[in-house]
Amino acid sequence: MFIVAIIIYWDDVTKRTFYISSAVSPLPVFPIQDLETPLDLKSSSDQSNCSVKSNQTSLATAQKYILKDQGSNNHIFGQSSPTDLIVRQANRTDIVKELCLAKSSLNFPGKFKSFEKIPSRALDHLIVDDRHRVIYCFVPKVACTNWKRIMIVLSQNLKAPDGTPYRDPLAIPSYMSHNATLHLTFNRFWRRFGRASRRLMHHKLKTYTKFIFVRDPFVRLISAFRNKFDQPNEDFYRQFGSVMLQRYANISKPPGSAQEAFAAGIRPSFQNFVKYLLDSRTEKKESFNEHWRQVYRLCHPCQIEYDFIGKLETLDEDAEHLLRILGMDEQIRFPPGYRNRTAANWERNWFANVSLADRTKLYNLYEPDFRLFGYDKPETLYQK
């Protein structure tokens, strides 16, 4: 049984009611002897394929259980039946598999790179929990703050003021959830395991449950802009905002701080942000920041075969489905509702001042994410 706890974090949400099962019913963990099957660290027979296969057996068994257990209640997951949700997951994973084939019509940088060739620094979004045999690839602006809190609770890597491990995810300060030292990610394996690191990664990718949550690429960009540039953020202003103002707003000497800029009514526009993303100079200095880096570059779906692909647009149903597959539906209650959400129907307003040519270029830049994860091309954005 694979254990994951879920709470949901929408844009700027600060108060929600979430809980994990009480201390009377603690989260189960796997025996230590089950965590590390003895490996032949010299063998490389399982590294010949481009992608690391998923843990299909456990999920298939769980899905059969869902179908068998549905009884007369065909809508226990809200609007969709258990069968509908299984088909939904099959469709999502099949789309990724088909587009990752060499003969598919989709091509993008790194598509044919083997897992072995991905540098460790590019695996820093894959969080591993050995206690519950789970791997989560976090995508910024897709509920990742609270997902990281959950991973901390599961791993028991952080103690509360009373000296016991945190059990309430929301009791963990938000800034602590982003403390890299609290998460075991694949990019830290080399320092811990040396030459055995890649073999261990392969082993865990084949035997652990791997999941990811994604979001409409353009809506994710709007959400990132709202969070980082539509309100004072000193770090992002100094590193990115001031550059946008200089290059695209014709402000040769922008204010030195976000507070000064906002007080003077000066701030980057969404149009400036799009120009920055499309500017060839941007990635010559450094890679895209993780908040707007493409998902295919963060989570490598053509090299890692994810067992579950959730979407923010169907979050309630997907979370409930995943919890049931993982056998956690009795211990975890998924809280419905959200506020201040960046909605897809806002796209027309946000892109109103972006030229048709730049909209087209931006789609091309994020086309792999649109197609891999089954998002339609935003045709309305191509209307003048």
Short mmCIF file of C-alpha atoms in Angstrom, two decimals, residues 271 274-275 278 351-362 381-382 384:
data_model
loop_
_atom_site.label_atom_id
_atom_site.label_comp_id
_atom_site.label_asym_id
_atom_site.label_seq_id
_atom_site.Cartn_x
_atom_site.Cartn_y
_atom_site.Cartn_z
CA GLN A 271 2.97 42.26 -21.60
CA VAL A 274 5.64 37.86 -21.97
CA LYS A 275 8.36 39.85 -23.76
CA LEU A 278 10.25 35.36 -25.44
CA PHE A 351 -3.61 38.78 -23.04
CA ALA A 352 -5.54 41.79 -24.32
CA ASN A 353 -2.39 43.91 -24.67
CA VAL A 354 -0.18 41.08 -25.93
CA SER A 355 0.25 41.13 -29.70
CA LEU A 356 -1.05 38.26 -31.79
CA ALA A 357 2.52 37.50 -32.89
CA ASP A 358 3.72 37.26 -29.29
CA ARG A 359 0.76 35.08 -28.30
CA THR A 360 1.72 32.68 -31.08
CA LYS A 361 5.38 32.64 -30.02
CA LEU A 362 4.42 32.05 -26.41
CA LEU A 381 -6.28 34.06 -28.01
CA TYR A 382 -5.70 34.12 -31.75
CA LYS A 384 -7.58 40.07 -32.76
#
